[in-house]
mmCIF file of C-alpha atoms in Angstrom:
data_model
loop_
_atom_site.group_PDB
_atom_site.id
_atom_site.type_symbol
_atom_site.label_atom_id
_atom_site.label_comp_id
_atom_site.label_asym_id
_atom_site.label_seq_id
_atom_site.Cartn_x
_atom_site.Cartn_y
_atom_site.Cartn_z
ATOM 1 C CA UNK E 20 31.624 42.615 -29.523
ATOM 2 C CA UNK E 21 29.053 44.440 -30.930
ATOM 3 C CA UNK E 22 25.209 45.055 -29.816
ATOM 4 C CA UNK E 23 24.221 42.025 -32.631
ATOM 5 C CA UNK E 24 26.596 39.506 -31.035
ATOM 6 C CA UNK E 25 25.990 40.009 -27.408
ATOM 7 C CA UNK E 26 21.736 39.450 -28.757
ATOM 8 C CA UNK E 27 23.198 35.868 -30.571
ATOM 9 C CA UNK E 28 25.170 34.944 -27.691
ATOM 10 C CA UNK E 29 22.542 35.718 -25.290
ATOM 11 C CA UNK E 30 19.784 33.689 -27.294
ATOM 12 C CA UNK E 31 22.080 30.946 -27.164
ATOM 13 C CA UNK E 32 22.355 30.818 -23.524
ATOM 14 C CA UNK E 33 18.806 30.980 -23.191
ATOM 15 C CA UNK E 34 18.044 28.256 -25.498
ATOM 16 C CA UNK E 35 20.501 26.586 -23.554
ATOM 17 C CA UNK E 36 19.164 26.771 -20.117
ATOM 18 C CA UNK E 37 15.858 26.239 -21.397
ATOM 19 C CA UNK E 38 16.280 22.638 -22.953
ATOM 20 C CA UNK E 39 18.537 22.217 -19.627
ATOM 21 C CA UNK E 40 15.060 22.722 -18.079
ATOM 22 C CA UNK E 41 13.024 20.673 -20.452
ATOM 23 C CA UNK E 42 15.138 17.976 -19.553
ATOM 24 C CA UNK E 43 15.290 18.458 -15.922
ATOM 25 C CA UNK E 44 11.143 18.521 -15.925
ATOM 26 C CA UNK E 45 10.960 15.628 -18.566
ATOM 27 C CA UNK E 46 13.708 13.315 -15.934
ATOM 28 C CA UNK E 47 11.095 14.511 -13.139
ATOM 29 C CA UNK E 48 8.418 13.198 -15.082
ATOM 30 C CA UNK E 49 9.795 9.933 -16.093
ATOM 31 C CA UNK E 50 10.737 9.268 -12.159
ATOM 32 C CA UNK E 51 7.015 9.839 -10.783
ATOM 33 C CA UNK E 52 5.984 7.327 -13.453
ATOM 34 C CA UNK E 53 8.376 4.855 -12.302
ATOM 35 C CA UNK E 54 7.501 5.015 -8.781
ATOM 36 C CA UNK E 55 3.515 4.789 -10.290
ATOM 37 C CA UNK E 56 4.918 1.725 -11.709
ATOM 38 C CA UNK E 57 6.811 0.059 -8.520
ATOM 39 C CA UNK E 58 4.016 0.919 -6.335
ATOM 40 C CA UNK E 59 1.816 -0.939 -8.632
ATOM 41 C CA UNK E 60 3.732 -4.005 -8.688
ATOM 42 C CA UNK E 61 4.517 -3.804 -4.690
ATOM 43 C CA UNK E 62 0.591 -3.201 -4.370
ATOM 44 C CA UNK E 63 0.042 -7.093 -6.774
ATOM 45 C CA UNK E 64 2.360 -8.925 -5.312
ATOM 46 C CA UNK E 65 1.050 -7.841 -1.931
ATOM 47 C CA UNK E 66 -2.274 -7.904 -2.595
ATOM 48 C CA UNK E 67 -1.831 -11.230 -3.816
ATOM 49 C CA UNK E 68 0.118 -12.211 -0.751
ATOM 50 C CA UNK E 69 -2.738 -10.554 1.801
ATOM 51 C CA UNK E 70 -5.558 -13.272 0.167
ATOM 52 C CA UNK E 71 -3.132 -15.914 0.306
ATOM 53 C CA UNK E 72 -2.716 -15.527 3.986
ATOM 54 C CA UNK E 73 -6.372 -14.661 4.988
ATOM 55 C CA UNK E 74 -7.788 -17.445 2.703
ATOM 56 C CA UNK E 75 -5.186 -19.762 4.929
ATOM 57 C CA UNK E 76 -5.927 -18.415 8.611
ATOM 58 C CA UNK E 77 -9.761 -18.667 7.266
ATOM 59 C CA UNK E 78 -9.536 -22.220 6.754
ATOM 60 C CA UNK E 79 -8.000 -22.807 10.062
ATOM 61 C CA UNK E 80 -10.834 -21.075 11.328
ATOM 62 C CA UNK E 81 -14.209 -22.579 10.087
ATOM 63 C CA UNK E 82 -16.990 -19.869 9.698
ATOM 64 C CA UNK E 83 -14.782 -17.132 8.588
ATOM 65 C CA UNK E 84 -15.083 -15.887 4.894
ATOM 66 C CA UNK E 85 -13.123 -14.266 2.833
ATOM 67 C CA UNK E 86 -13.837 -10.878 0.888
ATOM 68 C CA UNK E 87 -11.769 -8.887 -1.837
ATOM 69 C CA UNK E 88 -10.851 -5.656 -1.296
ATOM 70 C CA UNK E 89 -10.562 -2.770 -3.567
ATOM 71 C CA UNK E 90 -11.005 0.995 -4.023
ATOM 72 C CA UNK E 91 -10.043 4.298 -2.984
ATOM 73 C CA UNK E 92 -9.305 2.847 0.621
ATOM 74 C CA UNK E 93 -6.848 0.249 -0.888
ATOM 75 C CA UNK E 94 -6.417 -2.919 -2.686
ATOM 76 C CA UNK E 95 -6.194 -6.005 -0.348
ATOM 77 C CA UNK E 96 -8.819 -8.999 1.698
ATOM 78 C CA UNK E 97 -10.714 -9.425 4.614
ATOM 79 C CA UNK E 98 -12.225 -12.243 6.371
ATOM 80 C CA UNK E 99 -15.347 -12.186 9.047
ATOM 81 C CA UNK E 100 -17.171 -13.902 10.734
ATOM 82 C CA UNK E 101 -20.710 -13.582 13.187
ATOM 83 C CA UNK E 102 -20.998 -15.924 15.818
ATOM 84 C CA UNK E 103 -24.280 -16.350 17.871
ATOM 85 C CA UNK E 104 -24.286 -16.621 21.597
ATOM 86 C CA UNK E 105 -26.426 -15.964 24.058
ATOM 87 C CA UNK E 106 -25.696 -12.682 24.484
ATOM 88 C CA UNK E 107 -26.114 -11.493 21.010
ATOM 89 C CA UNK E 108 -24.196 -11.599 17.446
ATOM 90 C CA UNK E 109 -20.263 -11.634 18.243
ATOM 91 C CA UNK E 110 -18.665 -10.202 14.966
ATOM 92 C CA UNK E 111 -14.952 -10.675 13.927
ATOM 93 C CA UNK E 112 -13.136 -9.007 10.901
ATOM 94 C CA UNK E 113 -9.342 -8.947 9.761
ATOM 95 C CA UNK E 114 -8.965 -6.333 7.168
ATOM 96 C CA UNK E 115 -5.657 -5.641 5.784
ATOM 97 C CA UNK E 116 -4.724 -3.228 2.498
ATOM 98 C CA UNK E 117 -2.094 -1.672 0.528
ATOM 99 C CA UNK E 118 -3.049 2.152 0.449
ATOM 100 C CA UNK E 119 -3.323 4.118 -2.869
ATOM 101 C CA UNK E 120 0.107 6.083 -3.651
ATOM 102 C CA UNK E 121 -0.162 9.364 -2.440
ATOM 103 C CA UNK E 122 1.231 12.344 -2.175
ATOM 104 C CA UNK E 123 4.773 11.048 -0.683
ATOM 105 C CA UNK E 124 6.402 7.851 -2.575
ATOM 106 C CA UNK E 125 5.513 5.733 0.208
ATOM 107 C CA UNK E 126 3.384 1.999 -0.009
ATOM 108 C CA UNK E 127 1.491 2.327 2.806
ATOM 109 C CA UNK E 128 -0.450 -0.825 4.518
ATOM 110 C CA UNK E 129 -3.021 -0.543 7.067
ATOM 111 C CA UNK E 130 -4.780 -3.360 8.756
ATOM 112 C CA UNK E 131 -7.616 -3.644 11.315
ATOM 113 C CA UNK E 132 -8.640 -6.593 13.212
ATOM 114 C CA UNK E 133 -11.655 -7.044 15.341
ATOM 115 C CA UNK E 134 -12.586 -10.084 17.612
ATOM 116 C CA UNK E 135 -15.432 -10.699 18.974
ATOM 117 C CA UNK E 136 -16.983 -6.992 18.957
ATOM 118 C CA UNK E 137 -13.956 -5.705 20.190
ATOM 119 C CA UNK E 138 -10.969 -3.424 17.874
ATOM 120 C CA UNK E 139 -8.030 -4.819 19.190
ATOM 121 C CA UNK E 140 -5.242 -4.166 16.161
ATOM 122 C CA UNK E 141 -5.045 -0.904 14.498
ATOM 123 C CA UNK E 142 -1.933 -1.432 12.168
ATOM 124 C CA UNK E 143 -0.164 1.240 9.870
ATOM 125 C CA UNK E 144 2.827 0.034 8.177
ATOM 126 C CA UNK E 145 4.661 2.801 5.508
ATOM 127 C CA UNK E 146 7.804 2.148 3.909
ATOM 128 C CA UNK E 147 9.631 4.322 1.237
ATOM 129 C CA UNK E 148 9.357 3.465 -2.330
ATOM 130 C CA UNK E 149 12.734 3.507 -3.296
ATOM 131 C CA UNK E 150 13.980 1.490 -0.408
ATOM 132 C CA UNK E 151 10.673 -1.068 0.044
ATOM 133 C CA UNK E 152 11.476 -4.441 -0.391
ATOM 134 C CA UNK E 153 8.368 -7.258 -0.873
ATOM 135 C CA UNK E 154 9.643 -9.895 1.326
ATOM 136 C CA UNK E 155 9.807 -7.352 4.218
ATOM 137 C CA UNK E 156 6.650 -6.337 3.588
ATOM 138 C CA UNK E 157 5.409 -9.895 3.520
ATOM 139 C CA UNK E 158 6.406 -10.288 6.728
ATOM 140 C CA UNK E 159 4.898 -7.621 8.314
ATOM 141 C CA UNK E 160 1.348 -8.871 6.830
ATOM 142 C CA UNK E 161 2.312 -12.567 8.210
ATOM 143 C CA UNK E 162 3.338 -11.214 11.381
ATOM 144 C CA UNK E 163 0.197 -9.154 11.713
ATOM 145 C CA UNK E 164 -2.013 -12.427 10.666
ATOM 146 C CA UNK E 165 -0.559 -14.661 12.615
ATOM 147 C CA UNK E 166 -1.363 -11.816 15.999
ATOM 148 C CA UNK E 167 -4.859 -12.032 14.751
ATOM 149 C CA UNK E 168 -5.227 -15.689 14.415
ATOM 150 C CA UNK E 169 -3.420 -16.025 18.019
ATOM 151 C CA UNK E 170 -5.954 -13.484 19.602
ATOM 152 C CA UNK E 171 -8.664 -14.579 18.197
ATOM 153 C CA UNK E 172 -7.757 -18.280 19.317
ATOM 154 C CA UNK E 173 -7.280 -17.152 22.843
ATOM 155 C CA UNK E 174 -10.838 -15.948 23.084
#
């Protein structure tokens, strides 16, 4: 094989290996778009779910009111409520959200629920893209509602 040969055959390879790359980057490309896409139908089908719940425990509970959430800190609800005593303004808030996808494929919920001036539920909830499934999800929203609602009963 001569110098002109080993040049074609070489060019060839690289051609190769490059479109081998193309492809590779283009499959990468096409994957981080699709897990834009599930997060975004995870994040309206739970958003959906959150108001659906707080709109529900907020009607169980006259006084409270219900709020939509949305932003960089998350799409999702809350419902408050200030109560005057004697002792001053008691304030109560259940805030939950489905986080903005991030770095990591991950839908991410966070909650926070106060009663009565007092934090008593920091939640954090992260599941993996890939393997999240909506009805488990749902449930840990109801569960965390339904802590709230029994707390905030109590007192």
């Amino acid at each position: 094989m001569d110098f002109d040969q080993k040049l074609q055959a070489a060019i060839q390879r690289g051609q190769v290996r490059g479109d081998a790359a193309q492809q590779a980057s283009q499959q990468a490309r096409l994957s981080q778009e699709e897990l834009r896409r599930r997060h975004t139908s995870l994040r309206l089908a739970l958003s959906d779910h959150i108001e659906l719940v707080l709109k529900q425990t907020a009607e169980h509970f006259p006084g409270f009111t219900y709020e939509t959430l949305y932003g960089d800190r998350g799409w999702g609800g809350a419902i408050r409520r200030d109560d005057l005593m004697r002792g001053g303004a008691m304030f109560s808030r259940l805030e939950i959200t489905v986080r903005p996808l991030g770095e990591f494929p991950v839908v991410s919920l966070a909650g926070k629920g106060t009663v009565r001036n007092r934090e008593l539920f920091p939640w954090q909830h992260h599941a993996e893209l890939e393997d999240a499934r909506p009805d488990a999800l749902m449930a840990v929203i109801d569960s965390w509602v339904l802590g709230y609602a029994e707390q905030f009963a109590a007192r």
